XYZ file of C-alpha atoms in Angstrom:
616
model
C 37.382 6.327 17.208
C 33.806 6.804 16.157
C 32.244 5.367 12.852
C 34.911 6.008 9.924
C 33.639 8.107 7.105
C 32.528 5.201 4.602
C 32.614 2.169 6.787
C 30.414 -0.716 6.549
C 26.907 -0.658 8.066
C 27.938 -3.800 9.991
C 31.145 -2.238 10.989
C 29.390 1.007 12.111
C 26.904 -0.731 14.262
C 29.228 -2.895 15.966
C 31.375 0.358 16.614
C 28.210 2.091 18.009
C 27.274 -1.022 20.240
C 30.932 -0.436 21.750
C 30.665 3.393 22.392
C 26.593 2.140 24.030
C 28.586 -0.005 26.615
C 31.212 2.807 26.989
C 28.701 5.506 27.879
C 26.322 3.320 29.892
C 29.402 2.353 32.065
C 30.169 6.121 32.519
C 33.670 5.560 31.159
C 35.343 8.898 30.716
C 38.073 7.127 28.514
C 36.800 7.633 25.288
C 38.146 8.051 21.800
C 38.492 11.619 20.235
C 35.061 13.118 18.966
C 33.947 12.056 15.641
C 35.200 15.260 13.745
C 37.738 17.778 14.162
C 35.059 20.852 14.628
C 34.570 18.754 18.222
C 38.113 18.168 18.980
C 38.883 21.594 20.983
C 35.481 21.159 22.728
C 36.375 17.793 23.620
C 39.399 18.762 25.138
C 37.477 21.503 27.343
C 35.265 18.701 28.178
C 38.208 16.421 29.582
C 39.289 19.184 31.598
C 35.840 19.744 32.916
C 35.417 16.099 33.628
C 38.610 15.813 35.263
C 37.638 18.693 37.754
C 34.631 16.401 38.687
C 36.526 13.188 38.879
C 39.177 14.848 41.163
C 37.811 16.546 44.071
C 39.984 18.412 46.665
C 40.974 15.172 48.142
C 42.691 13.807 45.095
C 40.904 10.730 45.053
C 38.799 9.537 42.002
C 35.133 9.823 42.765
C 32.305 8.117 40.924
C 32.815 8.936 37.134
C 30.469 11.956 35.885
C 27.152 10.551 34.777
C 27.559 11.914 30.958
C 30.833 12.913 29.163
C 32.962 12.060 26.186
C 31.643 8.815 25.940
C 28.078 9.615 25.289
C 28.740 12.423 23.087
C 30.970 9.813 20.661
C 28.050 7.251 21.101
C 25.665 9.836 19.796
C 28.006 10.992 17.111
C 28.727 7.810 15.880
C 24.939 6.954 15.345
C 24.410 10.101 13.710
C 27.038 9.398 11.298
C 25.969 5.941 10.610
C 22.343 7.369 9.784
C 23.991 9.580 7.506
C 25.989 7.154 5.545
C 23.232 4.221 5.360
C 19.878 5.432 6.029
C 17.877 2.780 7.701
C 16.762 -0.149 5.552
C 16.025 -3.750 5.830
C 19.786 -4.072 5.874
C 19.885 -2.994 9.158
C 17.820 -5.917 10.818
C 20.407 -8.511 10.959
C 23.424 -6.288 12.367
C 21.201 -4.522 14.733
C 20.060 -8.098 16.186
C 23.598 -9.465 15.941
C 25.025 -6.563 18.077
C 21.837 -6.563 20.586
C 21.840 -2.687 19.951
C 18.238 -2.441 20.793
C 18.523 -3.635 24.562
C 21.701 -1.966 24.888
C 20.252 1.586 23.722
C 17.132 0.786 26.070
C 19.468 0.394 28.962
C 21.514 3.697 28.036
C 18.528 5.728 27.771
C 17.512 4.808 31.074
C 20.887 5.754 32.137
C 20.382 9.170 30.596
C 17.220 9.901 31.891
C 18.387 8.926 35.645
C 21.668 11.041 34.909
C 19.487 14.263 34.299
C 17.328 13.586 37.238
C 20.279 13.083 39.421
C 22.675 15.957 37.865
C 20.997 18.178 35.319
C 24.322 20.368 35.302
C 26.423 17.467 33.481
C 24.679 18.036 30.578
C 25.507 21.398 30.328
C 29.016 20.704 30.354
C 28.502 18.620 27.125
C 26.056 20.737 25.407
C 28.223 22.217 22.807
C 29.818 19.226 21.531
C 26.284 17.779 21.265
C 25.298 20.450 19.347
C 28.186 19.678 16.838
C 27.814 16.042 16.390
C 23.981 16.240 16.473
C 23.612 18.752 14.172
C 21.967 21.428 16.114
C 20.990 24.259 13.733
C 22.361 27.324 15.525
C 24.211 28.258 18.454
C 23.020 27.623 21.945
C 22.721 30.018 24.989
C 25.541 28.221 26.953
C 25.426 27.736 30.750
C 21.463 28.458 31.395
C 19.219 25.698 32.617
C 17.616 25.575 29.249
C 20.760 24.778 27.588
C 21.134 21.699 30.158
C 17.657 20.731 29.055
C 18.174 21.183 25.357
C 21.215 18.734 25.602
C 19.421 16.314 27.634
C 16.698 16.262 24.962
C 19.359 16.041 22.530
C 20.664 12.808 23.904
C 17.173 11.377 24.433
C 15.993 12.102 20.854
C 19.008 10.465 19.539
C 18.454 7.457 21.447
C 14.695 7.223 20.744
C 15.938 7.416 16.678
C 17.751 4.487 17.193
C 14.724 2.639 18.082
C 12.816 4.172 15.378
C 15.662 3.011 13.030
C 15.249 -0.377 14.133
C 11.636 -0.279 13.573
C 12.049 1.035 9.999
C 14.513 -2.027 9.482
C 11.746 -4.538 10.986
C 8.968 -3.138 8.929
C 11.162 -3.208 5.721
C 12.536 -6.690 6.254
C 8.947 -8.295 7.201
C 7.708 -7.469 3.824
C 10.816 -7.590 1.484
C 10.262 -9.288 -1.659
C 12.578 -11.672 -3.576
C 13.790 -15.394 -3.605
C 12.716 -17.453 -0.774
C 16.059 -17.620 0.903
C 16.563 -14.212 1.009
C 13.284 -13.569 2.043
C 13.507 -16.175 4.774
C 16.684 -14.414 5.921
C 15.386 -10.891 5.897
C 12.228 -12.093 7.788
C 14.184 -14.122 10.372
C 16.224 -11.174 11.210
C 13.130 -8.835 11.375
C 11.045 -11.260 13.567
C 14.202 -11.127 16.042
C 14.194 -7.369 16.026
C 10.482 -7.168 16.632
C 11.337 -9.427 19.843
C 13.667 -6.835 21.187
C 11.729 -3.807 20.274
C 8.938 -5.419 21.806
C 10.364 -6.477 24.864
C 9.389 -4.998 28.596
C 12.524 -3.180 28.643
C 12.473 -1.421 25.439
C 9.025 -0.428 25.812
C 9.485 0.674 29.555
C 12.443 2.676 28.423
C 10.032 4.519 25.656
C 7.581 5.342 28.247
C 10.011 6.555 30.671
C 11.202 8.800 27.967
C 7.804 10.064 27.048
C 7.018 10.866 30.711
C 10.212 12.688 31.079
C 9.430 14.941 27.963
C 5.923 15.623 29.503
C 7.638 16.378 33.077
C 10.593 18.363 31.908
C 10.051 19.991 28.487
C 6.375 20.739 28.437
C 6.281 23.059 31.318
C 8.845 25.055 29.440
C 6.832 25.001 26.242
C 3.781 26.105 28.120
C 5.972 29.114 29.831
C 6.934 30.032 26.214
C 3.411 29.758 24.737
C 1.994 31.700 27.706
C 4.913 34.652 26.808
C 4.241 34.778 23.435
C 0.456 35.082 24.007
C 0.854 37.953 26.382
C 3.141 39.734 24.030
C -0.029 40.015 21.550
C 0.103 40.715 17.879
C 2.160 39.114 15.150
C 4.718 38.978 17.971
C 2.982 35.754 19.176
C 4.263 33.825 16.288
C 7.394 31.466 16.907
C 10.160 32.555 14.737
C 12.016 30.019 12.188
C 14.830 28.191 13.640
C 17.967 30.715 13.214
C 15.666 34.057 13.224
C 14.893 35.985 16.033
C 16.607 36.259 19.541
C 18.804 33.338 20.456
C 16.653 32.498 23.599
C 13.478 32.006 21.484
C 15.045 30.316 18.544
C 16.581 27.775 21.254
C 12.911 27.642 22.399
C 11.897 26.573 18.993
C 14.730 23.994 18.717
C 13.940 22.552 22.065
C 10.490 22.166 21.207
C 11.537 20.185 18.213
C 13.758 17.990 19.980
C 11.010 17.005 22.642
C 8.508 16.488 19.640
C 10.880 14.307 18.071
C 11.284 12.021 21.146
C 7.399 11.604 21.180
C 7.198 11.213 17.551
C 9.724 8.086 17.491
C 8.363 6.636 20.346
C 4.870 6.739 19.094
C 6.327 5.404 15.800
C 8.173 2.402 17.103
C 5.032 1.522 19.428
C 2.630 1.788 16.202
C 5.303 -0.720 14.267
C 5.043 -3.165 16.919
C 1.270 -3.136 17.484
C 0.288 -2.657 13.615
C 2.459 -4.909 12.343
C 2.363 -7.813 14.861
C -0.012 -9.886 12.361
C 2.945 -10.115 10.118
C 4.471 -12.321 12.452
C 1.472 -15.002 12.084
C 1.856 -15.219 8.390
C 4.012 -18.391 6.965
C 7.824 -17.855 6.693
C 7.549 -16.986 2.864
C 5.135 -13.842 3.804
C 2.464 -15.120 1.391
C -1.276 -15.594 1.914
C -3.345 -15.195 5.222
C -2.906 -17.476 7.951
C -6.588 -18.823 9.412
C -7.042 -19.163 12.960
C -6.024 -22.807 13.093
C -2.768 -22.263 11.257
C -1.631 -19.389 13.639
C 1.708 -20.591 14.633
C 1.814 -20.864 18.627
C 4.822 -18.983 18.989
C 3.627 -16.013 16.948
C 0.677 -15.590 19.041
C 2.564 -16.193 22.057
C 4.729 -12.851 20.876
C 1.420 -10.881 20.600
C 0.476 -11.994 24.194
C 3.888 -10.987 25.190
C 3.712 -7.471 23.492
C 0.188 -7.123 25.324
C 1.524 -7.607 28.555
C 4.619 -5.416 27.730
C 2.021 -2.603 26.645
C 0.188 -2.844 29.781
C 3.025 -3.205 32.573
C 5.008 -0.296 30.811
C 1.957 2.101 30.526
C 3.706 3.220 27.436
C -0.039 4.171 25.819
C -1.249 5.896 28.788
C 2.232 8.115 28.617
C 1.942 8.506 24.725
C -1.779 9.541 25.155
C -1.037 12.145 28.271
C 1.933 13.690 26.488
C -0.471 14.128 23.240
C -3.276 15.675 25.681
C -0.867 18.097 27.478
C 1.351 19.024 24.641
C 2.174 22.568 24.387
C 0.917 24.716 21.054
C 3.110 24.135 17.957
C 4.769 27.040 15.958
C 1.859 28.673 13.676
C 1.371 27.173 9.903
C 0.386 29.616 7.486
C -2.172 28.947 4.901
C -0.730 27.369 1.827
C 2.706 26.630 3.384
C 4.841 24.404 1.436
C 6.647 22.672 4.534
C 6.159 22.225 8.143
C 8.287 23.392 10.971
C 10.164 20.466 12.813
C 8.199 20.442 16.096
C 4.960 20.950 13.874
C 5.729 17.916 11.359
C 6.850 15.744 14.547
C 3.528 16.242 16.431
C 1.182 15.766 13.488
C 2.500 12.233 12.845
C 2.925 11.489 16.623
C -0.881 12.085 16.842
C -1.509 10.070 13.906
C 0.667 7.041 15.391
C -0.848 7.260 18.506
C -4.454 6.996 17.432
C -3.422 4.614 14.630
C -1.981 2.324 17.314
C -5.220 2.302 19.338
C -7.115 1.466 16.521
C -4.588 -1.195 15.483
C -5.649 -3.119 18.919
C -9.087 -3.840 17.687
C -8.419 -4.240 14.292
C -4.865 -6.386 14.518
C -4.782 -8.041 18.060
C -8.429 -8.585 18.954
C -8.984 -10.994 15.893
C -6.316 -13.113 17.629
C -6.234 -12.875 21.281
C -9.657 -11.520 22.180
C -11.365 -8.146 22.330
C -11.024 -7.986 26.084
C -6.950 -7.699 25.814
C -7.625 -4.696 23.814
C -10.333 -3.229 25.882
C -8.299 -3.329 28.832
C -5.402 -1.201 27.278
C -7.981 0.940 25.569
C -9.616 1.795 29.094
C -6.351 2.830 30.752
C -5.665 5.915 32.301
C -5.250 8.850 29.642
C -5.804 6.533 26.649
C -9.694 6.579 27.149
C -9.761 10.419 27.813
C -7.737 10.888 24.454
C -10.220 8.894 22.626
C -12.826 10.751 24.028
C -11.099 14.021 23.153
C -10.892 12.845 19.527
C -14.793 12.513 19.487
C -14.880 16.312 20.805
C -12.434 17.389 18.061
C -14.366 16.076 15.147
C -17.483 17.440 16.681
C -16.013 20.902 17.161
C -14.412 20.781 13.399
C -18.217 20.125 12.174
C -18.496 22.677 8.888
C -20.758 25.371 10.598
C -18.299 25.398 13.515
C -15.043 25.385 11.500
C -16.026 28.475 9.479
C -14.200 30.920 11.863
C -10.586 30.814 12.392
C -8.929 30.688 15.595
C -7.202 34.029 17.229
C -4.281 32.187 18.401
C -1.022 32.601 16.239
C 0.085 29.070 17.464
C -1.133 26.066 15.318
C -3.901 24.503 17.852
C -4.590 25.123 21.431
C -2.550 23.428 23.968
C -3.344 19.628 23.765
C -3.586 19.299 27.530
C -5.286 20.677 30.420
C -9.068 21.257 30.063
C -8.900 22.161 26.389
C -7.885 18.765 25.550
C -10.611 17.251 27.809
C -13.649 19.007 26.028
C -13.309 22.504 27.139
C -15.550 24.804 24.788
C -14.659 27.675 22.846
C -12.686 28.069 19.573
C -9.273 27.620 20.879
C -10.067 24.434 22.516
C -11.769 23.229 19.762
C -9.277 23.048 17.229
C -5.664 21.664 18.853
C -5.639 18.366 17.247
C -3.373 19.169 14.188
C -4.813 15.969 12.251
C -8.169 18.370 11.738
C -6.075 21.309 10.558
C -6.136 21.463 6.574
C -3.123 23.780 6.386
C -1.025 21.419 8.655
C -2.281 18.151 6.679
C -1.737 19.465 3.257
C 2.174 19.711 3.021
C 2.541 16.921 5.252
C 3.414 13.985 2.669
C 3.225 11.133 5.140
C -0.230 11.858 5.633
C -1.061 12.324 2.018
C -2.239 15.707 2.406
C -5.546 14.727 2.821
C -7.440 15.071 6.289
C -9.132 11.667 5.607
C -6.140 9.303 6.899
C -6.172 11.415 10.288
C -10.042 11.045 10.432
C -9.901 7.199 9.653
C -7.205 6.929 12.744
C -9.248 9.138 15.292
C -12.506 7.590 14.293
C -10.926 3.796 14.610
C -9.224 4.511 17.894
C -12.578 5.709 19.541
C -15.088 3.766 18.174
C -13.778 0.355 16.437
C -13.681 -1.643 19.718
C -16.948 -0.548 21.281
C -18.765 -1.351 17.746
C -17.150 -4.788 17.853
C -18.361 -5.288 21.567
C -22.152 -3.847 20.283
C -22.035 -6.382 17.507
C -21.462 -9.392 19.562
C -24.562 -8.041 22.041
C -27.147 -7.211 19.384
C -30.838 -9.194 20.080
C -33.846 -9.597 18.060
C -36.435 -6.907 18.543
C -38.485 -8.349 21.943
C -35.574 -10.966 22.255
C -34.391 -11.451 26.134
C -30.652 -10.240 26.963
C -28.215 -13.021 27.852
C -25.562 -12.521 30.326
C -22.908 -12.609 27.491
C -24.869 -9.935 25.857
C -25.227 -7.852 28.906
C -21.402 -8.124 29.402
C -20.419 -7.018 25.855
C -22.709 -3.555 26.322
C -21.005 -3.263 29.629
C -17.695 -3.341 28.015
C -18.498 -1.413 25.057
C -20.103 1.656 27.443
C -16.814 1.578 29.383
C -14.758 2.757 26.406
C -17.681 5.635 25.376
C -18.431 8.716 26.822
C -21.712 9.131 28.765
C -24.662 8.576 26.814
C -26.119 12.282 26.883
C -22.532 13.556 25.893
C -22.535 10.864 23.240
C -25.658 11.738 21.774
C -24.638 15.380 21.395
C -21.534 14.775 19.861
C -22.589 12.068 17.575
C -24.636 14.315 15.027
C -21.629 17.283 14.597
C -19.135 14.175 14.386
C -20.672 12.569 11.685
C -21.432 15.837 9.784
C -17.772 16.751 9.725
C -16.524 13.183 8.541
C -19.274 13.009 5.863
C -18.268 16.476 4.206
C -14.883 15.570 4.172
C -15.898 11.903 2.650
C -17.656 13.863 -0.116
C -15.051 16.376 -0.986
C -12.430 13.561 -1.255
C -14.374 11.390 -3.141
C -15.259 14.341 -5.365
C -11.934 15.114 -5.938
C -11.478 11.396 -6.918
C -14.408 11.642 -9.362
C -12.733 14.620 -10.983
C -9.415 12.992 -11.561
C -7.923 15.121 -8.945
C -6.858 12.534 -6.736
C -3.451 13.203 -4.743
C -3.350 17.190 -5.799
C -3.177 18.469 -2.626
C -0.438 16.588 -1.210
C 2.424 14.324 -2.284
C 1.766 11.082 -0.612
C -1.892 10.375 -1.558
C -2.951 8.295 -4.796
C -6.297 7.196 -5.501
C -6.330 3.736 -4.150
C -5.020 4.820 -0.868
C -7.616 7.666 -0.369
C -10.445 4.998 -1.355
C -9.416 2.782 1.345
C -9.005 5.586 3.825
C -12.646 6.930 2.835
C -14.284 3.216 3.036
C -12.633 3.031 6.552
C -14.180 6.313 7.544
C -17.545 5.242 6.250
C -17.443 2.136 8.110
C -16.688 4.266 11.348
C -19.458 6.201 10.766
C -21.955 3.324 10.507
C -20.097 2.176 13.777
C -21.135 5.415 15.164
C -24.647 5.257 14.397
C -24.802 1.344 15.544
C -23.338 2.650 18.836
C -25.892 5.499 19.123
C -28.966 3.479 18.559
C -27.659 0.982 21.119
C -26.395 2.895 23.873
C -27.681 6.395 23.770
C -30.967 6.273 21.568
C -33.160 7.113 24.214
C -31.511 10.097 25.231
C -32.039 12.039 21.826
C -34.093 10.633 18.770
C -33.194 13.791 16.385
C -29.365 13.249 17.233
C -29.773 9.551 16.302
C -31.646 10.319 13.453
C -29.318 13.004 11.899
C -26.321 10.754 12.815
C -27.907 8.116 10.392
C -28.477 10.349 7.815
C -24.935 11.615 7.593
C -23.836 7.955 7.784
C -26.170 6.873 4.879
C -25.051 10.091 2.879
C -21.580 8.938 3.368
C -22.275 5.485 2.335
C -24.201 6.389 -1.008
C -21.325 8.760 -1.684
C -18.749 6.135 -1.386
C -20.956 3.509 -3.691
C -21.772 6.076 -6.228
C -18.129 7.019 -6.609
C -16.502 4.204 -8.858
C -14.327 1.689 -7.196
C -14.804 3.178 -3.706
C -17.414 1.164 -2.801
C -15.362 -1.883 -3.399
C -12.470 -0.848 -1.414
C -13.344 -3.813 1.215
C -14.848 -6.768 -0.131
C -17.324 -8.464 2.268
C -15.756 -10.587 4.850
C -12.333 -9.414 4.110
C -10.536 -8.583 7.461
C -13.743 -8.505 9.159
C -15.339 -5.940 6.811
C -18.896 -5.590 5.860
C -19.914 -4.681 2.066
C -21.050 -1.276 1.462
C -24.730 -2.405 0.748
C -24.706 -4.479 4.312
C -23.396 -1.417 6.012
C -26.368 0.480 4.529
C -28.697 -1.541 5.233
C -27.625 -1.937 8.745
C -28.365 1.705 9.169
C -31.514 1.474 7.579
C -32.874 -1.429 9.828
C -32.069 0.868 12.643
C -33.846 3.607 11.570
C -37.009 1.655 10.582
C -36.915 -0.200 13.945
C -36.855 3.363 15.717
C -39.581 5.008 13.598
C -41.872 2.188 13.533
């Protein structure tokens, strides 16, 4: 039977592993479903499976690709999560039972099953709705019903990796006695190796590509139909309201975006916390370059190879770029639809991952390794789209509101890649205050999204350019020229960059000033549950640093295109820096030299020097 109520975490995860193996073997001989409500559906499922297993000739054929074993497997995991929310305690049994690699194999099996025989998922749709908690009845027998069932299975399996990533993050940072810390840390490091393995990242990439290929077309068709209807009816109803077909569309979108969000969360955790593997076993203190353990550095290198070979960053970027619009969020909303919340955090996690490539990986393994991944197909266009979005959100452009009743325009197509117009200008949810304010994971403040977007687009080029700078009148050496070429590889064409820079700087400066005014007035975290003055100050400092990076980039690669744009960009960068220095404590969020950061005074001096050289 599936995980019994009240069973221990280790027992439950051990049973889960057994059910993963049964489902992967296509074993139709599974135990009774996980609860009484599903038993009737289970008997009907067996009848259907027998019809598929015993064709007219009476000889057993290849077992059905999906069936009771898969349903029980997913129901078991759902029960475990309810009884034992993911924590550091998961790390050891997950590692011991080898659940991550086994789940990766099952995920690939399920994706292959849907490609070969999507109708099989229609047979188990009702049972999946019961064991995985579908909020309302499905429209059985339809193609959409089959897709929804497949999405449910894929989302539950990607949630397995999400839970493992949570266990890793908790285990690697746990506090306590030395022996306890060492035990948790050892299990967490082993779990990181399984999550960062090529097979795991490949399975996640395949799942994200499958969502883009199978779910996005259906969602775009729904959005087009709603737009064609016109008027208030365009807005998607809440789950459980409106016609059954439309309600199921909303549920299906939530499942699809849940897959994207889980995959993005896992990849972000593997990249952004990979530097934790470089710390001493006790987890205290920072490791110098000479003391970095060779094995830990090798793990980072293997992660980069797996990221490159799997193409998971390209898959995530493409899915964000081409994603359909999410349900509308009313101004002042206290909570978000599941789909909107998932898409928002997915966008944040993807941009944060790209930023971490230059912030976390490059210091240990070199900037070239990060550059190769940032220049990959769909990754680079997403970074450029972030700059387009920030420019379009400049205060003057943001005065009007979109006429669309969906939250943002579709991410993909020409809208995501720089098309003009109001609809195309606001598709990133990270730029929409009415979406961010109720989103507790993002602190309710736009500045966190701004930091991740600007870091993804600008941090690596700026690091290349800092190594390529030369004294006025000096001769450019071969290394300097190579660094300049590497930076340009990651940036939009100079003329386009010059046009975008000033508007981007204006957008970001306005938000930094607003956040810092709130801090000064004692209103920190008043707009959301997850803020806090220290976290907001740190995010503001990150954004100001990226503004300085933008001024440096424009001065180095595109100053000849438009001197007025350069002057305006530098002006906004200085204004934001002055605001940060004036707000008590914000200027000290980064100490000079800490993690490669410059002091506020050094940042301001760099912009002033650039201005003086251009104007002399």
